[in-house]
PDB file of C-alpha atoms and ligand atoms in Angstrom:
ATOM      1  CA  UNK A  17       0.000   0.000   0.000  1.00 94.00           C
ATOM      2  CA  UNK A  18       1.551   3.159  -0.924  1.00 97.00           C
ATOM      3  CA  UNK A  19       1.395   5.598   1.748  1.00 98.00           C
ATOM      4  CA  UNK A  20       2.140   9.369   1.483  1.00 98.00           C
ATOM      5  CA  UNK A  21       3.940  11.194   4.432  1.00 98.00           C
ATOM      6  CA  UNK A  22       1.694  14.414   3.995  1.00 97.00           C
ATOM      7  CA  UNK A  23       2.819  18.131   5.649  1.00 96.00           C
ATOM      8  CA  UNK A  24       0.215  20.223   5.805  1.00 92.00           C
ATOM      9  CA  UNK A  25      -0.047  23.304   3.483  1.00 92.00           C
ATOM     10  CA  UNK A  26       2.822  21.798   1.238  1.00 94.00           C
ATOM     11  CA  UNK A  27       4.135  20.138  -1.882  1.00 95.00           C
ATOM     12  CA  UNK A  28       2.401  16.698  -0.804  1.00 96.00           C
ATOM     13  CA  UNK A  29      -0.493  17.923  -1.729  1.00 97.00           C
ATOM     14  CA  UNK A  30       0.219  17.357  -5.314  1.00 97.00           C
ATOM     15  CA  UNK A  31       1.213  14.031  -4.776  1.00 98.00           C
ATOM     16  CA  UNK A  32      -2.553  13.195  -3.364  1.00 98.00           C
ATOM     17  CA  UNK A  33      -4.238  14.968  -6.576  1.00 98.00           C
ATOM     18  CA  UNK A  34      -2.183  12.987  -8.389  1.00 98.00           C
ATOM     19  CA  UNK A  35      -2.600   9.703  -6.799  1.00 98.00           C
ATOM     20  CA  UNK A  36      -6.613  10.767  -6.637  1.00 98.00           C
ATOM     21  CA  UNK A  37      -5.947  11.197 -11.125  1.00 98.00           C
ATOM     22  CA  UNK A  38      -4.531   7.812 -10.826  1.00 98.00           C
ATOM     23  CA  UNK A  39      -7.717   5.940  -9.175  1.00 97.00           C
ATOM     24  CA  UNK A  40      -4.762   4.461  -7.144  1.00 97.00           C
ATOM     25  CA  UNK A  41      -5.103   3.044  -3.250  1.00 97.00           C
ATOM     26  CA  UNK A  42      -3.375   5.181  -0.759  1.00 98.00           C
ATOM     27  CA  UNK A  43      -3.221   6.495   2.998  1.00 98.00           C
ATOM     28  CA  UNK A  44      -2.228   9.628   3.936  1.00 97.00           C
ATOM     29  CA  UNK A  45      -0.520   9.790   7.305  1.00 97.00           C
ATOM     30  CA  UNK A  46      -0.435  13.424   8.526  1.00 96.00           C
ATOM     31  CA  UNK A  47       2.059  15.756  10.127  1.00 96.00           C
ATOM     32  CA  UNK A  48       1.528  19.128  11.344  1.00 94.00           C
ATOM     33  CA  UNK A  49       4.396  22.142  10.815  1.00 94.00           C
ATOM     34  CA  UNK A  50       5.659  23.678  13.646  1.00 93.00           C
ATOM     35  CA  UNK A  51       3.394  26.946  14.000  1.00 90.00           C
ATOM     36  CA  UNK A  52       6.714  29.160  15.001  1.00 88.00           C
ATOM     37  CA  UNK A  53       9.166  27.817  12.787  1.00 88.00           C
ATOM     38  CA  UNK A  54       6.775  26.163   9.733  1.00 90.00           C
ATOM     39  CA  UNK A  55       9.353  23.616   9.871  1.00 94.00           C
ATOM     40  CA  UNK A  56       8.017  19.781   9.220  1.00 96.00           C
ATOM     41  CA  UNK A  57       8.206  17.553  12.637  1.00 96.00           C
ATOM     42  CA  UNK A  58      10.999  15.670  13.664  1.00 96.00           C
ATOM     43  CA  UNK A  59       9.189  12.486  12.868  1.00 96.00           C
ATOM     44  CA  UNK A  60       9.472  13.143   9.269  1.00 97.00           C
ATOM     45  CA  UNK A  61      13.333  12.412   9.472  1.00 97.00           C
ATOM     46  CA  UNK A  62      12.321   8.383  10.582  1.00 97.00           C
ATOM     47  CA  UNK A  63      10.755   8.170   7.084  1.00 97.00           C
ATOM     48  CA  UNK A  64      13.544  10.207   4.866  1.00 97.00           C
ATOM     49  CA  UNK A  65      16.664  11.794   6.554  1.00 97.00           C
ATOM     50  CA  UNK A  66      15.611  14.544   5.135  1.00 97.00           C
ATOM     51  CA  UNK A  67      12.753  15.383   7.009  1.00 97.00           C
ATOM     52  CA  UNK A  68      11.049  16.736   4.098  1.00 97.00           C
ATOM     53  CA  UNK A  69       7.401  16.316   2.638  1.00 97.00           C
ATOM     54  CA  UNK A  70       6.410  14.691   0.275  1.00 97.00           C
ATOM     55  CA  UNK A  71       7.617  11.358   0.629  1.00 98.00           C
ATOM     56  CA  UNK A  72       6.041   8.152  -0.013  1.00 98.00           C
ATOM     57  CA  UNK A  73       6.327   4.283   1.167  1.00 98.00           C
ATOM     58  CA  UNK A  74       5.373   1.878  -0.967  1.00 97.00           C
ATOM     59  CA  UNK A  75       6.290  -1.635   0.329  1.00 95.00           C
ATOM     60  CA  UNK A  76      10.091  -1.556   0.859  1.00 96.00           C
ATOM     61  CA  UNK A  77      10.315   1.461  -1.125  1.00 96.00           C
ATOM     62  CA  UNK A  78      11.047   5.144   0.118  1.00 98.00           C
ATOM     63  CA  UNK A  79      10.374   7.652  -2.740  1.00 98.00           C
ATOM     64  CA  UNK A  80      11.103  11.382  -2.141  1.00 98.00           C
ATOM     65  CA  UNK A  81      11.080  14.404  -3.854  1.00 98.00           C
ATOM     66  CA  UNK A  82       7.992  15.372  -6.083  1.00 98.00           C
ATOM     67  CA  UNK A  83       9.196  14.998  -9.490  1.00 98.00           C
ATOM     68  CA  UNK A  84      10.799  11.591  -8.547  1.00 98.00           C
ATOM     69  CA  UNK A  85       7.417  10.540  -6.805  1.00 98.00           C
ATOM     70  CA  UNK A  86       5.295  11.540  -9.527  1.00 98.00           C
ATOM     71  CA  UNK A  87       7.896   9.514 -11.883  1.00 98.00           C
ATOM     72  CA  UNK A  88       7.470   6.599  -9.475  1.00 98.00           C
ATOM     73  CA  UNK A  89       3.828   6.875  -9.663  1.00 98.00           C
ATOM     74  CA  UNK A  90       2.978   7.349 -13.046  1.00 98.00           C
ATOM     75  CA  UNK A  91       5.376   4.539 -14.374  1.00 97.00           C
ATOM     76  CA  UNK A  92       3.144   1.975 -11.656  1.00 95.00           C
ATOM     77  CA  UNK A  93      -0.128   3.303 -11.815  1.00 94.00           C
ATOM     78  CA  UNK A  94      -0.531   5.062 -14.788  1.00 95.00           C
ATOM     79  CA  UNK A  95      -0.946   2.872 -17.755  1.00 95.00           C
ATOM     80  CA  UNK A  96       0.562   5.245 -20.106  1.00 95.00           C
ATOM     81  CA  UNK A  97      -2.266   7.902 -18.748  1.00 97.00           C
ATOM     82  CA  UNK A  98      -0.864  11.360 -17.879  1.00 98.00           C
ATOM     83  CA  UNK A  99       2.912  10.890 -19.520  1.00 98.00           C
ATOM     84  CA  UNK A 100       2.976  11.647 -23.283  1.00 98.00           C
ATOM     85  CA  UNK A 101       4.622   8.796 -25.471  1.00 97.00           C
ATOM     86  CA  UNK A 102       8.344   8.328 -25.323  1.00 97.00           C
ATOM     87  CA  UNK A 103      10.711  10.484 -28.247  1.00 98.00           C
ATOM     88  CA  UNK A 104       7.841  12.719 -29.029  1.00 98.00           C
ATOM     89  CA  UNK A 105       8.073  16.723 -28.554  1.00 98.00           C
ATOM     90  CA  UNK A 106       5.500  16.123 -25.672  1.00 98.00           C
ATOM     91  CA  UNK A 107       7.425  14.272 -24.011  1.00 98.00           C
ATOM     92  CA  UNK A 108      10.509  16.122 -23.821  1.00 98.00           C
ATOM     93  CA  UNK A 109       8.370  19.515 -22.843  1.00 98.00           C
ATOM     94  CA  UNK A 110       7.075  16.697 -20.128  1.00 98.00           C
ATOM     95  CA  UNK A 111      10.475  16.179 -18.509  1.00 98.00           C
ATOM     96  CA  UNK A 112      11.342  20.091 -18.794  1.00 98.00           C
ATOM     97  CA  UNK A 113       8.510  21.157 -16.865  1.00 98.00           C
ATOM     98  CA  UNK A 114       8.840  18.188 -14.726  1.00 98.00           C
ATOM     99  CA  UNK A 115      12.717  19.345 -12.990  1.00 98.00           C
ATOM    100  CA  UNK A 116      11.528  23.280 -13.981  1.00 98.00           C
ATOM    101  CA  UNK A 117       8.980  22.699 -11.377  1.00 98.00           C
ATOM    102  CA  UNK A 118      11.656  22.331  -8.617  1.00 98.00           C
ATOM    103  CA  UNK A 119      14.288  23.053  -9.858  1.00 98.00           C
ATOM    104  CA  UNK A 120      14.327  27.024 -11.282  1.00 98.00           C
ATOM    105  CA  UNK A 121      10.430  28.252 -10.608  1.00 98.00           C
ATOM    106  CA  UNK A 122      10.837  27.291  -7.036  1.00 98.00           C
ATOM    107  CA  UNK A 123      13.982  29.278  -5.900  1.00 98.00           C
ATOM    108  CA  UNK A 124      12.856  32.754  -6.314  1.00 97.00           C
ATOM    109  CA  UNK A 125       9.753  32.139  -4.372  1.00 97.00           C
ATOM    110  CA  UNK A 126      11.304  30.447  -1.829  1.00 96.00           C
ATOM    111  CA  UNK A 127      13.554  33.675  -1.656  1.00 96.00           C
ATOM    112  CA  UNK A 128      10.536  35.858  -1.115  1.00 94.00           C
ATOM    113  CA  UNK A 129       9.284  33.682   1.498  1.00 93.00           C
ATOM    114  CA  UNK A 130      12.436  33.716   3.638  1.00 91.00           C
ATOM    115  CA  UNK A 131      13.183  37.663   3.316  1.00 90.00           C
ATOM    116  CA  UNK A 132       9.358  38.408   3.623  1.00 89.00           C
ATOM    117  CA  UNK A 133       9.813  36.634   6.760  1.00 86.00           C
ATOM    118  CA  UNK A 134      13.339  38.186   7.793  1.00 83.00           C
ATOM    119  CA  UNK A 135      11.376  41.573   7.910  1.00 79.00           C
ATOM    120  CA  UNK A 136       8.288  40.411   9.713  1.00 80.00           C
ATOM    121  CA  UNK A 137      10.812  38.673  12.500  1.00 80.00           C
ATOM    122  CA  UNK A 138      11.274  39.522  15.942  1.00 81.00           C
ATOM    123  CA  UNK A 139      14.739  41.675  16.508  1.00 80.00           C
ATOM    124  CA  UNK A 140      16.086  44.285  18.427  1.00 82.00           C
ATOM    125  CA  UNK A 141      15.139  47.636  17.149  1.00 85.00           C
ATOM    126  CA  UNK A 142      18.517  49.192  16.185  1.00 84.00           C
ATOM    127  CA  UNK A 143      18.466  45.986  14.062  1.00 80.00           C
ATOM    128  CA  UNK A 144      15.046  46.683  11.794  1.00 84.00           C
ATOM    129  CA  UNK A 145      16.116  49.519   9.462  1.00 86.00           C
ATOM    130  CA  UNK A 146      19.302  47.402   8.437  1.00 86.00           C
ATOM    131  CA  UNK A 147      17.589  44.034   8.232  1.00 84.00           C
ATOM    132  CA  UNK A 148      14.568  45.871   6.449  1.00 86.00           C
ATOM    133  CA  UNK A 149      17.423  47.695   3.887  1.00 88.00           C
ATOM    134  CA  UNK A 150      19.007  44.102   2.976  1.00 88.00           C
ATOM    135  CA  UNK A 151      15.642  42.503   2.474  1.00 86.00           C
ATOM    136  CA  UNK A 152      14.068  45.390   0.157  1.00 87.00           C
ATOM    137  CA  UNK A 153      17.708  45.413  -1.930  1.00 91.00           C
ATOM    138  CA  UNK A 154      17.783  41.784  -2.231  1.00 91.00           C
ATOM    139  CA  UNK A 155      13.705  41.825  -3.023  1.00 91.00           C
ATOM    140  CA  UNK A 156      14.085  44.583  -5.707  1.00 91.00           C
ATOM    141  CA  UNK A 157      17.241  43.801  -7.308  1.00 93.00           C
ATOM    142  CA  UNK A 158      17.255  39.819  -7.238  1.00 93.00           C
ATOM    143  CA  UNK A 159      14.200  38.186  -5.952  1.00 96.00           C
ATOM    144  CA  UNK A 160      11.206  40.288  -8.142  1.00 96.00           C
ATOM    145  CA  UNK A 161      13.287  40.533 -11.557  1.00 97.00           C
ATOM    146  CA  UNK A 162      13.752  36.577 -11.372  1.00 97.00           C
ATOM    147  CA  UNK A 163       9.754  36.615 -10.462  1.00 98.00           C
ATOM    148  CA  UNK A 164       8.741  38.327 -12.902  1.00 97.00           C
ATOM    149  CA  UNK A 165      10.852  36.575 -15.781  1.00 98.00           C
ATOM    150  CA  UNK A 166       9.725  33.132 -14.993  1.00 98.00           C
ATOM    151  CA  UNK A 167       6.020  34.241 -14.131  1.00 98.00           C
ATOM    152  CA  UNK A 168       6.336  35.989 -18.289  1.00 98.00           C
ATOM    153  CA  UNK A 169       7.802  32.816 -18.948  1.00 98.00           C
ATOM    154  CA  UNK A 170       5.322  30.298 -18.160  1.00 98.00           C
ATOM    155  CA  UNK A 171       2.622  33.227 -19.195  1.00 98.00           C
ATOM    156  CA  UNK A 172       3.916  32.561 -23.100  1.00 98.00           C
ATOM    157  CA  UNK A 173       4.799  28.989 -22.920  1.00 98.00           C
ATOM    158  CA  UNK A 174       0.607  28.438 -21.855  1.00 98.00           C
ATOM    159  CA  UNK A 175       0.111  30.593 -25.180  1.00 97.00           C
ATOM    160  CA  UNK A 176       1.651  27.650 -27.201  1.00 95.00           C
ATOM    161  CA  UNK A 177      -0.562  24.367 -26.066  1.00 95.00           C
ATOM    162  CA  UNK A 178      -3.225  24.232 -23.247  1.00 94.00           C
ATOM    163  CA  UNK A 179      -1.264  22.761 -20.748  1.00 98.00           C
ATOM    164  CA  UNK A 180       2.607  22.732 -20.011  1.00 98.00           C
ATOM    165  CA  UNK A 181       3.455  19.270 -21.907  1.00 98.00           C
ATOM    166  CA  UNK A 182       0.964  19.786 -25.226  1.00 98.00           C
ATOM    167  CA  UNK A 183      -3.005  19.625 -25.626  1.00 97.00           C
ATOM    168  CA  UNK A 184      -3.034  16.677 -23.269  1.00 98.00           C
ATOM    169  CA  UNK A 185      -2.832  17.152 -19.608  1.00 98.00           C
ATOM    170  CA  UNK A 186       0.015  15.412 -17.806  1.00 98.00           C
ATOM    171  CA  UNK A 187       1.764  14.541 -14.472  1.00 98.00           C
ATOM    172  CA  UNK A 188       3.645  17.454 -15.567  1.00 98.00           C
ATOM    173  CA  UNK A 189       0.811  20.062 -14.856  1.00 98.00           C
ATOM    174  CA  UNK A 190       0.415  18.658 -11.228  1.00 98.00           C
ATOM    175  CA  UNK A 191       4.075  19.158 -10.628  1.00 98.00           C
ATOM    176  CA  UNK A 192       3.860  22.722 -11.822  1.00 98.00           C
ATOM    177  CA  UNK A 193       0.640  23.663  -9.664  1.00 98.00           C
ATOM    178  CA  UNK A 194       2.459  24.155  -6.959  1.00 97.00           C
ATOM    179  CA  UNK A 195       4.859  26.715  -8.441  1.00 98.00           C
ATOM    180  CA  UNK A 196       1.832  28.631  -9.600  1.00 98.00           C
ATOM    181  CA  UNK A 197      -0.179  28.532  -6.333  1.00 97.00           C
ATOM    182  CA  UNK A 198       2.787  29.698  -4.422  1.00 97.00           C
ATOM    183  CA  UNK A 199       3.160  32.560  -6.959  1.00 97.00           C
ATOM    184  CA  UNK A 200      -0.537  33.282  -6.767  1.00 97.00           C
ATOM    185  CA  UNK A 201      -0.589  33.186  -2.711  1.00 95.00           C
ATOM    186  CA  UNK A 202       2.916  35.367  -2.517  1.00 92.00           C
ATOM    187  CA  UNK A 203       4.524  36.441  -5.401  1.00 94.00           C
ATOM    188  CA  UNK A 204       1.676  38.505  -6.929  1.00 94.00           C
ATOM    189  CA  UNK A 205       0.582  35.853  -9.789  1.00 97.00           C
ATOM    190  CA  UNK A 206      -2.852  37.637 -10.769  1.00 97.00           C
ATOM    191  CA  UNK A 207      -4.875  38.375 -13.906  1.00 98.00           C
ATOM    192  CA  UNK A 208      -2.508  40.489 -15.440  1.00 98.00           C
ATOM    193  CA  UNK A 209      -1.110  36.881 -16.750  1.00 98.00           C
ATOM    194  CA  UNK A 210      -4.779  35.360 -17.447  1.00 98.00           C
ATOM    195  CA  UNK A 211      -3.884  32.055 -18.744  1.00 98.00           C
ATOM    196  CA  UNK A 212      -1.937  31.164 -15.454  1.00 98.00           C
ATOM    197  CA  UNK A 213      -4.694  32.520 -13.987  1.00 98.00           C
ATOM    198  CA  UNK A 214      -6.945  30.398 -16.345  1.00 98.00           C
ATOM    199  CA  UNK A 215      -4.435  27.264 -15.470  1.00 98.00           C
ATOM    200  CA  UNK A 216      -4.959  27.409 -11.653  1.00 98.00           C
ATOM    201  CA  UNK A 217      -8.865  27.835 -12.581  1.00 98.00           C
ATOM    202  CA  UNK A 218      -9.144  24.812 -14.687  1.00 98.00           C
ATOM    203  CA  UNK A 219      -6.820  22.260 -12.171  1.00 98.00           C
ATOM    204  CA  UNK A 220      -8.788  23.714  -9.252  1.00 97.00           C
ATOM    205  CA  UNK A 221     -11.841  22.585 -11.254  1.00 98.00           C
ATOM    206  CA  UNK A 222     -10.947  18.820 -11.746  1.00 98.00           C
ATOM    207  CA  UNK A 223     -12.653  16.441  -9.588  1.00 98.00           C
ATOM    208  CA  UNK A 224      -9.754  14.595  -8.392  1.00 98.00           C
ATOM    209  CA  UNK A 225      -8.078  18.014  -7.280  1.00 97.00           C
ATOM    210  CA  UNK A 226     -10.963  18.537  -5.088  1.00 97.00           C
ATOM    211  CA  UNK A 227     -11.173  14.771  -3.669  1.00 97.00           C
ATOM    212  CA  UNK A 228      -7.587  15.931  -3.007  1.00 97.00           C
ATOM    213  CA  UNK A 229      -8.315  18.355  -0.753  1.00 96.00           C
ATOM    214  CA  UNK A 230     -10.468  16.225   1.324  1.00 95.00           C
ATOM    215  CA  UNK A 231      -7.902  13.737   1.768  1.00 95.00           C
ATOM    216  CA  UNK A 232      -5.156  15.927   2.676  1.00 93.00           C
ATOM    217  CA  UNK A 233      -7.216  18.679   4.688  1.00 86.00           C
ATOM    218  CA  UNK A 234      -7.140  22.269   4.986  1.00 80.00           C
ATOM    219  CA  UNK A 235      -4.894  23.480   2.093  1.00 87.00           C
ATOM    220  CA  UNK A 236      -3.574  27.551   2.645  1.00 85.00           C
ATOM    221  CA  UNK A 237      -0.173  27.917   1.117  1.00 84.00           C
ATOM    222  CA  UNK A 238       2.467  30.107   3.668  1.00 73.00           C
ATOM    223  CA  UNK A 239       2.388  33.694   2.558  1.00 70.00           C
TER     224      UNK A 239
HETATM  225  N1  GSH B   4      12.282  19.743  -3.779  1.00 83.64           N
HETATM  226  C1  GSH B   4      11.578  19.045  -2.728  1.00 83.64           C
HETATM  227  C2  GSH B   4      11.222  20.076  -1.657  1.00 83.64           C
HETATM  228  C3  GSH B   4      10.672  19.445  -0.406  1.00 83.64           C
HETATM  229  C4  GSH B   4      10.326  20.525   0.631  1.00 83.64           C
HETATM  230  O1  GSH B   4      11.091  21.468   0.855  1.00 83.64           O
HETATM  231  N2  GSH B   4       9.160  20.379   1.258  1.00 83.64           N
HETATM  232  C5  GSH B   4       8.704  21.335   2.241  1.00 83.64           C
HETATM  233  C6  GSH B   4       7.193  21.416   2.198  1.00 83.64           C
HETATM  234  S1  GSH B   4       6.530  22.358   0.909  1.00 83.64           S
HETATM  235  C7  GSH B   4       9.037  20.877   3.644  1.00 83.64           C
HETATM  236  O2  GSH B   4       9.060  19.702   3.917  1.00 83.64           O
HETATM  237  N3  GSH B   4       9.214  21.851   4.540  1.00 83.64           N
HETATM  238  C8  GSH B   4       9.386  21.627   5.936  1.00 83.64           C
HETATM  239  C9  GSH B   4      10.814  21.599   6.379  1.00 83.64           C
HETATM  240  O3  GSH B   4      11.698  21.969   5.591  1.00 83.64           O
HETATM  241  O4  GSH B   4      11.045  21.253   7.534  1.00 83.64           O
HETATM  242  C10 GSH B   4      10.345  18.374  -3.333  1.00 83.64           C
HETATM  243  O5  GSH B   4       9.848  18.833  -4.354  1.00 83.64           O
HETATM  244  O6  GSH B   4       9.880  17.347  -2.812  1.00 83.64           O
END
């Protein structure tokens, strides 16, 4: 039984829309964030050293990070649904958005999530106006440039096809929801791009996205 190590508010959540796509059996076990820190519990680090969520058991198999989950997943469950054929176009545009996902949308908005933070934290007050100076130059000069780049990026590449792969959806659209609903909560993602916008309408919409929800509970991305 394949059984997802879910943090609340987080990347797992993907992994349960997909596996709720798939039709396939799973449990969820649950673990709450610390409410100071947001970190994931210590118990996390029994199931991966790294403490991180998602990751997934499956028999004697420990699968983490999402793009190697959703690999995992589709290869055993899906059938040839939700992966376009191998050597086609699609396919390559599958495996780009599947590592852009994680590996270039995700930095910049984890950078505006850490010096958002930096600001908003507790510090003597001889401290504020310097921390506050390094945060806004790092924000304007590095952090929104990158943002809005990859946010015009992914804008145009929606112009081309209906979703990231080609006309078919794919795995590959579930790994790049979270991206957009962490640009959408914090990074200003609104309708001045409209087919983003019109992206996150249409996955919200999908059945198995909301049976997702249920599973994993309440769902409100950190800001
Ligand atoms: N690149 C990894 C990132 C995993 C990750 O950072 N997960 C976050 C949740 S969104 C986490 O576990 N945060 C809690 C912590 O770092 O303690 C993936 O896609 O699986």
């Amino acid at each position: 039984m394949i059984v997802v190590h879910h943090l609340n508010n987080s990347r797992s959540q993907r992994v349960l829309w997909l596996l709720e796509e798939l039709g396939a059996d799973y449990e969820v076990k649950r673990y709450g964030r610390n409410p100071k820190t947001m970190l994931a519990p210590p118990e996390l680090r029994a199931v991966h050293p790294l403490g991180k969520s998602p990751v997934i058991t499956d028999g004697a198999a420990t699968v983490a990070e999402s793009g190697a989950i959703i690999e995992y997943l589709v290869e055993r469950h899906g059938g040839g649904r939700f992966t376009p054929a191998p050597g086609t176009p699609e396919r390559l545009r599958y495996t780009y958005w599947l590592h852009y996902a994680e590996g270039s949308a995700m930095p910049p908005l984890l950078l505006k999530l850490v010096f958002d933070r930096i600001e908003q934290s507790p510090m003597p007050f001889f401290a504020r106006p310097i921390a506050r100076a390094i945060a806004g130059k790092t924000r304007s000069l590095l952090i929104e440039p990158q943002l809005r780049v990859h946010l015009d990026f992914m804008e145009g590449e929606l112009g081309r096809n209906a979703w990231f792969a080609g006309n078919e959806f794919t795995a590959a659209d579930v790994q790049m929801s979270f991206p957009l609903e962490a640009a959408a909560a914090r990074a200003g993602l609104d309708g001045s791009r409209p087919r983003l916008m019109a992206f996150l309408e249409r996955i919200h919409a999908r059945p198995a996205y909301q049976r997702a929800l249920e599973r994993g509970g309440a769902y409100q991305l950190l800001r």
